[in-house]
Amino acid sequence: MSESVKNMFSVVAKKYDLLNALMSFGTHNSWRKKAVKLSGAKSGMSVLDCASGTGDFAIEFAKITGITGKVTAQDFCKEMLDYIKPKSQKQNFNIEVSVGDVMNLEFEDNTFDIASIGFGIRNVDDTVKGLTEMTRVVKNGGKIIILETGQPEGFFKYPFKLYSNIIIPLLGLIVAGNISAYQYFKDTASKFPYGENFVELLKKTGNVKTCRYYPQVFGVSYIYIGEVNK
Ligand SMILES: C[S@@+](CC[C@H](N)C(=O)[O-])C[C@H]1O[C@@H](n2cnc3c(N)ncnc32)[C@H](O)[C@@H]1O
């Protein structure tokens, strides 16, 4: 599946940021900012942002880690990563890009203070393998931060289903001329574990003993903060 996922993102790369803003009514960056705040990132730290895409999560981290720190934006789709430089070059950010698969990271053990992944882990073929790799490259006592979709419960459940089954694929068709990529979004998001079920996957890495999580907007998305303890 990896190859088809990579191809799909290379096709929608140009319109990805616009679609993200439309699909989330402009809220998506506030989730990233909140996740960065909860991560405890500080000036001078080194962060690996996996499945970084067009780099919005990496850029939010770089605002905090500053010029004395470093953010590595990693993704297997170069066409997505190519948008990071134009977006960040006017700022004094220290962001490096790295093309590769989350399931086989090129970095040494215990390299980073934090590893993050935003709306990426549900696309990875083997979730536990991807998470295990991320924890491998984080120093003991560091953090793994995941921002991922959830499924709202209660009164918001059905309006959200309608929105993700109909409006999101339609937006994909109208804005990116690609309905299948956004049908894929709906299919993966509706099946992916969230809350305690996701924490169980994270604990299967064997490198995370405690994890806090924070549902956003009635559970549309979740922020997970895991402490790496090897
Ligand atoms: C929905 S985008 C998220 C991009 C960005 N993190 C954000 O918050 O907007 C998912 C990204 O995951 C990347 N991806 C999926 N599977 C991957 C893998 N196994 N290794 C590296 N990147 C992967 C895709 O190329 C794509 O850029």
PDB file of C-alpha atoms and ligand atoms in Angstrom:
ATOM      1  CA  MET A   1       0.000   0.000   0.000  1.00  0.00           C
ATOM      2  CA  SER A   2       2.921   2.385   0.746  1.00  0.00           C
ATOM      3  CA  GLU A   3       3.614   3.007  -2.938  1.00  0.00           C
ATOM      4  CA  SER A   4       0.003   3.953  -3.704  1.00  0.00           C
ATOM      5  CA  VAL A   5      -0.136   6.226  -0.614  1.00  0.00           C
ATOM      6  CA  LYS A   6       3.076   7.942  -1.704  1.00  0.00           C
ATOM      7  CA  ASN A   7       1.720   8.449  -5.236  1.00  0.00           C
ATOM      8  CA  MET A   8      -1.573   9.774  -3.906  1.00  0.00           C
ATOM      9  CA  PHE A   9       0.170  12.417  -1.781  1.00  0.00           C
ATOM     10  CA  SER A  10       2.447  13.427  -4.664  1.00  0.00           C
ATOM     11  CA  VAL A  11      -0.689  14.114  -6.748  1.00  0.00           C
ATOM     12  CA  VAL A  12      -2.491  16.207  -4.096  1.00  0.00           C
ATOM     13  CA  ALA A  13       0.661  17.958  -2.735  1.00  0.00           C
ATOM     14  CA  LYS A  14      -0.026  21.231  -4.547  1.00  0.00           C
ATOM     15  CA  LYS A  15      -3.517  21.597  -3.079  1.00  0.00           C
ATOM     16  CA  TYR A  16      -2.851  19.887   0.271  1.00  0.00           C
ATOM     17  CA  ASP A  17      -2.575  23.034   2.435  1.00  0.00           C
ATOM     18  CA  LEU A  18      -5.654  24.652   0.913  1.00  0.00           C
ATOM     19  CA  LEU A  19      -7.702  21.488   1.394  1.00  0.00           C
ATOM     20  CA  ASN A  20      -6.524  21.142   4.978  1.00  0.00           C
ATOM     21  CA  ALA A  21      -7.648  24.683   5.748  1.00  0.00           C
ATOM     22  CA  LEU A  22     -11.052  24.138   4.093  1.00  0.00           C
ATOM     23  CA  MET A  23     -11.670  20.697   5.590  1.00  0.00           C
ATOM     24  CA  SER A  24     -10.925  21.820   9.131  1.00  0.00           C
ATOM     25  CA  PHE A  25     -12.514  25.291   8.823  1.00  0.00           C
ATOM     26  CA  GLY A  26      -9.061  26.722   9.516  1.00  0.00           C
ATOM     27  CA  THR A  27      -8.707  24.922  12.870  1.00  0.00           C
ATOM     28  CA  HIS A  28      -5.991  22.429  11.895  1.00  0.00           C
ATOM     29  CA  ASN A  29      -3.043  24.645  12.839  1.00  0.00           C
ATOM     30  CA  SER A  30      -4.506  25.367  16.257  1.00  0.00           C
ATOM     31  CA  TRP A  31      -4.340  21.594  16.965  1.00  0.00           C
ATOM     32  CA  ARG A  32      -0.695  21.515  15.944  1.00  0.00           C
ATOM     33  CA  LYS A  33       0.101  24.560  18.106  1.00  0.00           C
ATOM     34  CA  LYS A  34      -1.645  22.932  21.067  1.00  0.00           C
ATOM     35  CA  ALA A  35       0.229  19.661  20.552  1.00  0.00           C
ATOM     36  CA  VAL A  36       3.543  21.533  20.458  1.00  0.00           C
ATOM     37  CA  LYS A  37       2.641  23.347  23.678  1.00  0.00           C
ATOM     38  CA  LEU A  38       1.689  20.073  25.398  1.00  0.00           C
ATOM     39  CA  SER A  39       4.883  18.394  24.157  1.00  0.00           C
ATOM     40  CA  GLY A  40       7.056  20.506  26.434  1.00  0.00           C
ATOM     41  CA  ALA A  41       9.305  21.456  23.483  1.00  0.00           C
ATOM     42  CA  LYS A  42      11.896  24.081  24.395  1.00  0.00           C
ATOM     43  CA  SER A  43      14.429  26.258  22.683  1.00  0.00           C
ATOM     44  CA  GLY A  44      17.506  24.246  21.640  1.00  0.00           C
ATOM     45  CA  MET A  45      15.760  20.861  21.427  1.00  0.00           C
ATOM     46  CA  SER A  46      16.010  18.465  18.496  1.00  0.00           C
ATOM     47  CA  VAL A  47      12.717  17.268  17.028  1.00  0.00           C
ATOM     48  CA  LEU A  48      11.958  14.685  14.365  1.00  0.00           C
ATOM     49  CA  ASP A  49       8.621  15.336  12.649  1.00  0.00           C
ATOM     50  CA  CYS A  50       7.669  12.144  10.815  1.00  0.00           C
ATOM     51  CA  ALA A  51       5.304  12.039   7.817  1.00  0.00           C
ATOM     52  CA  SER A  52       5.805  15.786   7.867  1.00  0.00           C
ATOM     53  CA  GLY A  53       4.173  16.436   4.497  1.00  0.00           C
ATOM     54  CA  THR A  54       4.178  20.158   3.731  1.00  0.00           C
ATOM     55  CA  GLY A  55       5.682  20.780   7.161  1.00  0.00           C
ATOM     56  CA  ASP A  56       3.049  22.594   9.209  1.00  0.00           C
ATOM     57  CA  PHE A  57       3.777  20.552  12.346  1.00  0.00           C
ATOM     58  CA  ALA A  58       7.558  20.874  11.808  1.00  0.00           C
ATOM     59  CA  ILE A  59       7.201  24.663  11.445  1.00  0.00           C
ATOM     60  CA  GLU A  60       5.207  24.920  14.706  1.00  0.00           C
ATOM     61  CA  PHE A  61       7.997  23.008  16.500  1.00  0.00           C
ATOM     62  CA  ALA A  62      10.702  25.130  14.858  1.00  0.00           C
ATOM     63  CA  LYS A  63       9.055  28.315  16.210  1.00  0.00           C
ATOM     64  CA  ILE A  64       9.811  26.970  19.702  1.00  0.00           C
ATOM     65  CA  THR A  65      13.091  25.087  19.228  1.00  0.00           C
ATOM     66  CA  GLY A  66      14.530  28.160  17.496  1.00  0.00           C
ATOM     67  CA  ILE A  67      17.838  28.623  15.810  1.00  0.00           C
ATOM     68  CA  THR A  68      19.757  26.801  18.560  1.00  0.00           C
ATOM     69  CA  GLY A  69      17.576  23.730  18.112  1.00  0.00           C
ATOM     70  CA  LYS A  70      16.784  21.681  15.037  1.00  0.00           C
ATOM     71  CA  VAL A  71      13.696  20.153  13.454  1.00  0.00           C
ATOM     72  CA  THR A  72      14.026  17.337  10.941  1.00  0.00           C
ATOM     73  CA  ALA A  73      10.982  17.041   8.685  1.00  0.00           C
ATOM     74  CA  GLN A  74      10.769  13.463   7.439  1.00  0.00           C
ATOM     75  CA  ASP A  75       8.402  11.985   4.804  1.00  0.00           C
ATOM     76  CA  PHE A  76       8.544   9.419   2.019  1.00  0.00           C
ATOM     77  CA  CYS A  77       6.859  11.800  -0.425  1.00  0.00           C
ATOM     78  CA  LYS A  78       9.399  14.343  -1.690  1.00  0.00           C
ATOM     79  CA  GLU A  79       6.699  16.298  -3.533  1.00  0.00           C
ATOM     80  CA  MET A  80       5.066  17.099  -0.152  1.00  0.00           C
ATOM     81  CA  LEU A  81       8.390  18.013   1.524  1.00  0.00           C
ATOM     82  CA  ASP A  82       9.226  20.375  -1.372  1.00  0.00           C
ATOM     83  CA  TYR A  83       6.649  22.847   0.010  1.00  0.00           C
ATOM     84  CA  ILE A  84       8.479  23.290   3.323  1.00  0.00           C
ATOM     85  CA  LYS A  85      11.307  25.489   2.059  1.00  0.00           C
ATOM     86  CA  PRO A  86       9.120  28.156   0.404  1.00  0.00           C
ATOM     87  CA  LYS A  87       6.886  28.214   3.506  1.00  0.00           C
ATOM     88  CA  SER A  88       9.698  28.580   6.025  1.00  0.00           C
ATOM     89  CA  GLN A  89      12.518  30.401   4.247  1.00  0.00           C
ATOM     90  CA  LYS A  90      11.426  33.900   5.306  1.00  0.00           C
ATOM     91  CA  GLN A  91      11.637  32.859   8.955  1.00  0.00           C
ATOM     92  CA  ASN A  92      14.754  32.121  10.899  1.00  0.00           C
ATOM     93  CA  PHE A  93      13.938  28.411  11.279  1.00  0.00           C
ATOM     94  CA  ASN A  94      16.322  25.530  11.511  1.00  0.00           C
ATOM     95  CA  ILE A  95      14.478  22.855   9.529  1.00  0.00           C
ATOM     96  CA  GLU A  96      16.143  20.057   7.617  1.00  0.00           C
ATOM     97  CA  VAL A  97      14.241  17.657   5.362  1.00  0.00           C
ATOM     98  CA  SER A  98      14.774  13.932   5.073  1.00  0.00           C
ATOM     99  CA  VAL A  99      13.123  11.595   2.551  1.00  0.00           C
ATOM    100  CA  GLY A 100      12.379   8.134   3.932  1.00  0.00           C
ATOM    101  CA  ASP A 101       9.906   5.686   5.414  1.00  0.00           C
ATOM    102  CA  VAL A 102       8.729   6.011   9.033  1.00  0.00           C
ATOM    103  CA  MET A 103       8.942   2.219   9.311  1.00  0.00           C
ATOM    104  CA  ASN A 104      12.665   2.310   8.636  1.00  0.00           C
ATOM    105  CA  LEU A 105      14.143   5.556   9.971  1.00  0.00           C
ATOM    106  CA  GLU A 106      17.704   6.364   8.957  1.00  0.00           C
ATOM    107  CA  PHE A 107      18.631   7.864  12.347  1.00  0.00           C
ATOM    108  CA  GLU A 108      20.704   6.404  15.176  1.00  0.00           C
ATOM    109  CA  ASP A 109      19.040   5.279  18.415  1.00  0.00           C
ATOM    110  CA  ASN A 110      18.452   8.065  21.002  1.00  0.00           C
ATOM    111  CA  THR A 111      19.021  10.989  18.623  1.00  0.00           C
ATOM    112  CA  PHE A 112      16.023  13.285  19.269  1.00  0.00           C
ATOM    113  CA  ASP A 113      14.333  14.927  22.269  1.00  0.00           C
ATOM    114  CA  ILE A 114      10.930  14.572  20.593  1.00  0.00           C
ATOM    115  CA  ALA A 115       9.470  12.616  17.681  1.00  0.00           C
ATOM    116  CA  SER A 116       6.113  13.767  16.332  1.00  0.00           C
ATOM    117  CA  ILE A 117       3.668  12.685  13.654  1.00  0.00           C
ATOM    118  CA  GLY A 118       0.606  14.688  12.588  1.00  0.00           C
ATOM    119  CA  PHE A 119      -2.208  13.013  10.645  1.00  0.00           C
ATOM    120  CA  GLY A 120       0.379  10.582   9.334  1.00  0.00           C
ATOM    121  CA  ILE A 121       0.419   7.424  11.454  1.00  0.00           C
ATOM    122  CA  ARG A 122      -2.907   6.121  10.133  1.00  0.00           C
ATOM    123  CA  ASN A 123      -1.343   6.097   6.649  1.00  0.00           C
ATOM    124  CA  VAL A 124       1.603   3.950   7.693  1.00  0.00           C
ATOM    125  CA  ASP A 125       1.247   0.270   6.705  1.00  0.00           C
ATOM    126  CA  ASP A 126       2.297  -1.094  10.091  1.00  0.00           C
ATOM    127  CA  THR A 127       1.301   1.322  12.878  1.00  0.00           C
ATOM    128  CA  VAL A 128       3.256  -0.372  15.677  1.00  0.00           C
ATOM    129  CA  LYS A 129       6.378  -0.674  13.537  1.00  0.00           C
ATOM    130  CA  GLY A 130       6.214   3.050  12.695  1.00  0.00           C
ATOM    131  CA  LEU A 131       5.676   4.002  16.349  1.00  0.00           C
ATOM    132  CA  THR A 132       8.462   1.659  17.479  1.00  0.00           C
ATOM    133  CA  GLU A 133      10.896   3.279  15.041  1.00  0.00           C
ATOM    134  CA  MET A 134       9.900   6.722  16.312  1.00  0.00           C
ATOM    135  CA  THR A 135      10.511   5.738  19.939  1.00  0.00           C
ATOM    136  CA  ARG A 136      13.813   4.078  19.009  1.00  0.00           C
ATOM    137  CA  VAL A 137      15.278   7.376  17.775  1.00  0.00           C
ATOM    138  CA  VAL A 138      14.033   9.368  20.820  1.00  0.00           C
ATOM    139  CA  LYS A 139      16.298   9.720  23.860  1.00  0.00           C
ATOM    140  CA  ASN A 140      15.209   8.029  27.065  1.00  0.00           C
ATOM    141  CA  GLY A 141      12.924  10.467  28.914  1.00  0.00           C
ATOM    142  CA  GLY A 142      11.995  12.203  25.641  1.00  0.00           C
ATOM    143  CA  LYS A 143       8.516  12.377  24.109  1.00  0.00           C
ATOM    144  CA  ILE A 144       6.533  10.958  21.243  1.00  0.00           C
ATOM    145  CA  ILE A 145       3.696  13.226  20.087  1.00  0.00           C
ATOM    146  CA  ILE A 146       0.906  12.035  17.849  1.00  0.00           C
ATOM    147  CA  LEU A 147      -1.875  14.146  16.371  1.00  0.00           C
ATOM    148  CA  GLU A 148      -4.444  11.977  14.646  1.00  0.00           C
ATOM    149  CA  THR A 149      -8.101  11.797  13.693  1.00  0.00           C
ATOM    150  CA  GLY A 150     -10.711  10.316  16.038  1.00  0.00           C
ATOM    151  CA  GLN A 151     -14.423   9.615  15.827  1.00  0.00           C
ATOM    152  CA  PRO A 152     -16.679  12.041  17.676  1.00  0.00           C
ATOM    153  CA  GLU A 153     -19.240  10.437  19.958  1.00  0.00           C
ATOM    154  CA  GLY A 154     -22.608  11.783  21.164  1.00  0.00           C
ATOM    155  CA  PHE A 155     -24.531  14.514  19.349  1.00  0.00           C
ATOM    156  CA  PHE A 156     -21.649  15.323  16.991  1.00  0.00           C
ATOM    157  CA  LYS A 157     -21.322  11.730  15.705  1.00  0.00           C
ATOM    158  CA  TYR A 158     -23.799  11.841  12.791  1.00  0.00           C
ATOM    159  CA  PRO A 159     -23.144  15.387  11.532  1.00  0.00           C
ATOM    160  CA  PHE A 160     -19.445  14.447  11.461  1.00  0.00           C
ATOM    161  CA  LYS A 161     -20.130  11.189   9.564  1.00  0.00           C
ATOM    162  CA  LEU A 162     -22.117  13.139   6.996  1.00  0.00           C
ATOM    163  CA  TYR A 163     -19.339  15.679   6.722  1.00  0.00           C
ATOM    164  CA  SER A 164     -16.545  13.140   6.287  1.00  0.00           C
ATOM    165  CA  ASN A 165     -18.511  10.792   3.982  1.00  0.00           C
ATOM    166  CA  ILE A 166     -19.858  13.452   1.646  1.00  0.00           C
ATOM    167  CA  ILE A 167     -18.386  16.930   2.075  1.00  0.00           C
ATOM    168  CA  ILE A 168     -14.702  15.941   2.377  1.00  0.00           C
ATOM    169  CA  PRO A 169     -14.601  13.748  -0.794  1.00  0.00           C
ATOM    170  CA  LEU A 170     -16.542  16.493  -2.623  1.00  0.00           C
ATOM    171  CA  LEU A 171     -14.021  19.120  -1.532  1.00  0.00           C
ATOM    172  CA  GLY A 172     -11.249  16.796  -2.733  1.00  0.00           C
ATOM    173  CA  LEU A 173     -12.953  16.542  -6.118  1.00  0.00           C
ATOM    174  CA  ILE A 174     -13.644  20.261  -6.491  1.00  0.00           C
ATOM    175  CA  VAL A 175     -10.371  21.665  -5.129  1.00  0.00           C
ATOM    176  CA  ALA A 176      -7.805  18.979  -5.972  1.00  0.00           C
ATOM    177  CA  GLY A 177      -9.666  17.247  -8.816  1.00  0.00           C
ATOM    178  CA  ASN A 178      -9.132  14.015  -6.895  1.00  0.00           C
ATOM    179  CA  ILE A 179     -12.031  12.318  -5.148  1.00  0.00           C
ATOM    180  CA  SER A 180     -10.208   9.056  -4.379  1.00  0.00           C
ATOM    181  CA  ALA A 181      -7.568  10.668  -2.128  1.00  0.00           C
ATOM    182  CA  TYR A 182     -10.252  12.141   0.072  1.00  0.00           C
ATOM    183  CA  GLN A 183     -12.326   8.979   0.014  1.00  0.00           C
ATOM    184  CA  TYR A 184      -9.162   7.339   1.273  1.00  0.00           C
ATOM    185  CA  PHE A 185      -9.095   9.944   4.078  1.00  0.00           C
ATOM    186  CA  LYS A 186     -12.617   8.967   5.101  1.00  0.00           C
ATOM    187  CA  ASP A 187     -11.894   5.209   4.898  1.00  0.00           C
ATOM    188  CA  THR A 188      -8.691   5.350   6.954  1.00  0.00           C
ATOM    189  CA  ALA A 189     -10.028   7.853   9.506  1.00  0.00           C
ATOM    190  CA  SER A 190     -13.211   5.868  10.168  1.00  0.00           C
ATOM    191  CA  LYS A 191     -11.270   2.648  10.917  1.00  0.00           C
ATOM    192  CA  PHE A 192      -8.291   3.966  12.815  1.00  0.00           C
ATOM    193  CA  PRO A 193      -8.175   3.366  16.619  1.00  0.00           C
ATOM    194  CA  TYR A 194      -8.406   6.392  18.894  1.00  0.00           C
ATOM    195  CA  GLY A 195      -8.295   7.122  22.619  1.00  0.00           C
ATOM    196  CA  GLU A 196      -7.410   4.114  24.819  1.00  0.00           C
ATOM    197  CA  ASN A 197      -7.275   1.797  21.791  1.00  0.00           C
ATOM    198  CA  PHE A 198      -4.562   3.925  20.221  1.00  0.00           C
ATOM    199  CA  VAL A 199      -2.660   4.139  23.541  1.00  0.00           C
ATOM    200  CA  GLU A 200      -2.581   0.311  23.570  1.00  0.00           C
ATOM    201  CA  LEU A 201      -0.846   0.338  20.177  1.00  0.00           C
ATOM    202  CA  LEU A 202       1.651   2.883  21.459  1.00  0.00           C
ATOM    203  CA  LYS A 203       2.405   0.702  24.484  1.00  0.00           C
ATOM    204  CA  LYS A 204       3.045  -2.277  22.187  1.00  0.00           C
ATOM    205  CA  THR A 205       6.285  -0.535  21.178  1.00  0.00           C
ATOM    206  CA  GLY A 206       7.561  -1.511  24.629  1.00  0.00           C
ATOM    207  CA  ASN A 207       9.184   1.921  24.860  1.00  0.00           C
ATOM    208  CA  VAL A 208       6.241   3.952  26.187  1.00  0.00           C
ATOM    209  CA  LYS A 209       4.844   3.287  29.642  1.00  0.00           C
ATOM    210  CA  THR A 210       2.688   6.394  30.122  1.00  0.00           C
ATOM    211  CA  CYS A 211       0.630   8.374  27.641  1.00  0.00           C
ATOM    212  CA  ARG A 212      -1.787  11.273  28.148  1.00  0.00           C
ATOM    213  CA  TYR A 213      -4.295  12.161  25.477  1.00  0.00           C
ATOM    214  CA  TYR A 214      -6.506  15.128  24.693  1.00  0.00           C
ATOM    215  CA  PRO A 215      -9.562  14.897  22.420  1.00  0.00           C
ATOM    216  CA  GLN A 216     -10.140  18.017  20.295  1.00  0.00           C
ATOM    217  CA  VAL A 217     -13.545  19.304  19.141  1.00  0.00           C
ATOM    218  CA  PHE A 218     -15.637  16.466  20.646  1.00  0.00           C
ATOM    219  CA  GLY A 219     -13.112  13.870  19.441  1.00  0.00           C
ATOM    220  CA  VAL A 220     -12.652  14.910  15.801  1.00  0.00           C
ATOM    221  CA  SER A 221      -8.920  14.681  16.487  1.00  0.00           C
ATOM    222  CA  TYR A 222      -6.714  13.508  19.369  1.00  0.00           C
ATOM    223  CA  ILE A 223      -3.364  14.683  20.705  1.00  0.00           C
ATOM    224  CA  TYR A 224      -1.295  11.914  22.360  1.00  0.00           C
ATOM    225  CA  ILE A 225       1.762  12.688  24.494  1.00  0.00           C
ATOM    226  CA  GLY A 226       3.786   9.578  25.302  1.00  0.00           C
ATOM    227  CA  GLU A 227       6.837   9.475  27.522  1.00  0.00           C
ATOM    228  CA  VAL A 228       9.665   7.387  26.120  1.00  0.00           C
ATOM    229  CA  ASN A 229      11.009   5.045  28.745  1.00  0.00           C
ATOM    230  CA  LYS A 230      13.328   2.311  27.419  1.00  0.00           C
TER     231      LYS A 230
HETATM  232  C1  LIG B   1      -2.152  13.612   5.783  1.00  0.00           C
HETATM  233  S1  LIG B   1      -0.465  13.950   5.451  1.00  0.00           S
HETATM  234  C2  LIG B   1       0.055  14.754   6.917  1.00  0.00           C
HETATM  235  C3  LIG B   1       1.117  15.778   6.686  1.00  0.00           C
HETATM  236  C4  LIG B   1       1.497  16.640   7.878  1.00  0.00           C
HETATM  237  N1  LIG B   1       2.084  15.864   8.941  1.00  0.00           N
HETATM  238  C5  LIG B   1       0.365  17.456   8.408  1.00  0.00           C
HETATM  239  O1  LIG B   1       0.173  17.503   9.620  1.00  0.00           O
HETATM  240  O2  LIG B   1      -0.325  18.096   7.603  1.00  0.00           O
HETATM  241  C6  LIG B   1       0.228  12.349   5.626  1.00  0.00           C
HETATM  242  C7  LIG B   1       1.684  12.288   5.198  1.00  0.00           C
HETATM  243  O3  LIG B   1       2.188  11.014   5.603  1.00  0.00           O
HETATM  244  C8  LIG B   1       3.170  10.632   4.668  1.00  0.00           C
HETATM  245  N2  LIG B   1       3.407   9.189   4.864  1.00  0.00           N
HETATM  246  C9  LIG B   1       2.499   8.192   4.831  1.00  0.00           C
HETATM  247  N3  LIG B   1       3.085   7.011   5.093  1.00  0.00           N
HETATM  248  C10 LIG B   1       4.395   7.268   5.308  1.00  0.00           C
HETATM  249  C11 LIG B   1       5.514   6.449   5.634  1.00  0.00           C
HETATM  250  N4  LIG B   1       5.386   5.132   5.790  1.00  0.00           N
HETATM  251  N5  LIG B   1       6.705   7.057   5.789  1.00  0.00           N
HETATM  252  C12 LIG B   1       6.850   8.395   5.634  1.00  0.00           C
HETATM  253  N6  LIG B   1       5.831   9.222   5.322  1.00  0.00           N
HETATM  254  C13 LIG B   1       4.611   8.671   5.166  1.00  0.00           C
HETATM  255  C14 LIG B   1       2.560  11.033   3.338  1.00  0.00           C
HETATM  256  O4  LIG B   1       3.517  11.121   2.318  1.00  0.00           O
HETATM  257  C15 LIG B   1       1.937  12.386   3.705  1.00  0.00           C
HETATM  258  O5  LIG B   1       2.809  13.455   3.440  1.00  0.00           O
END
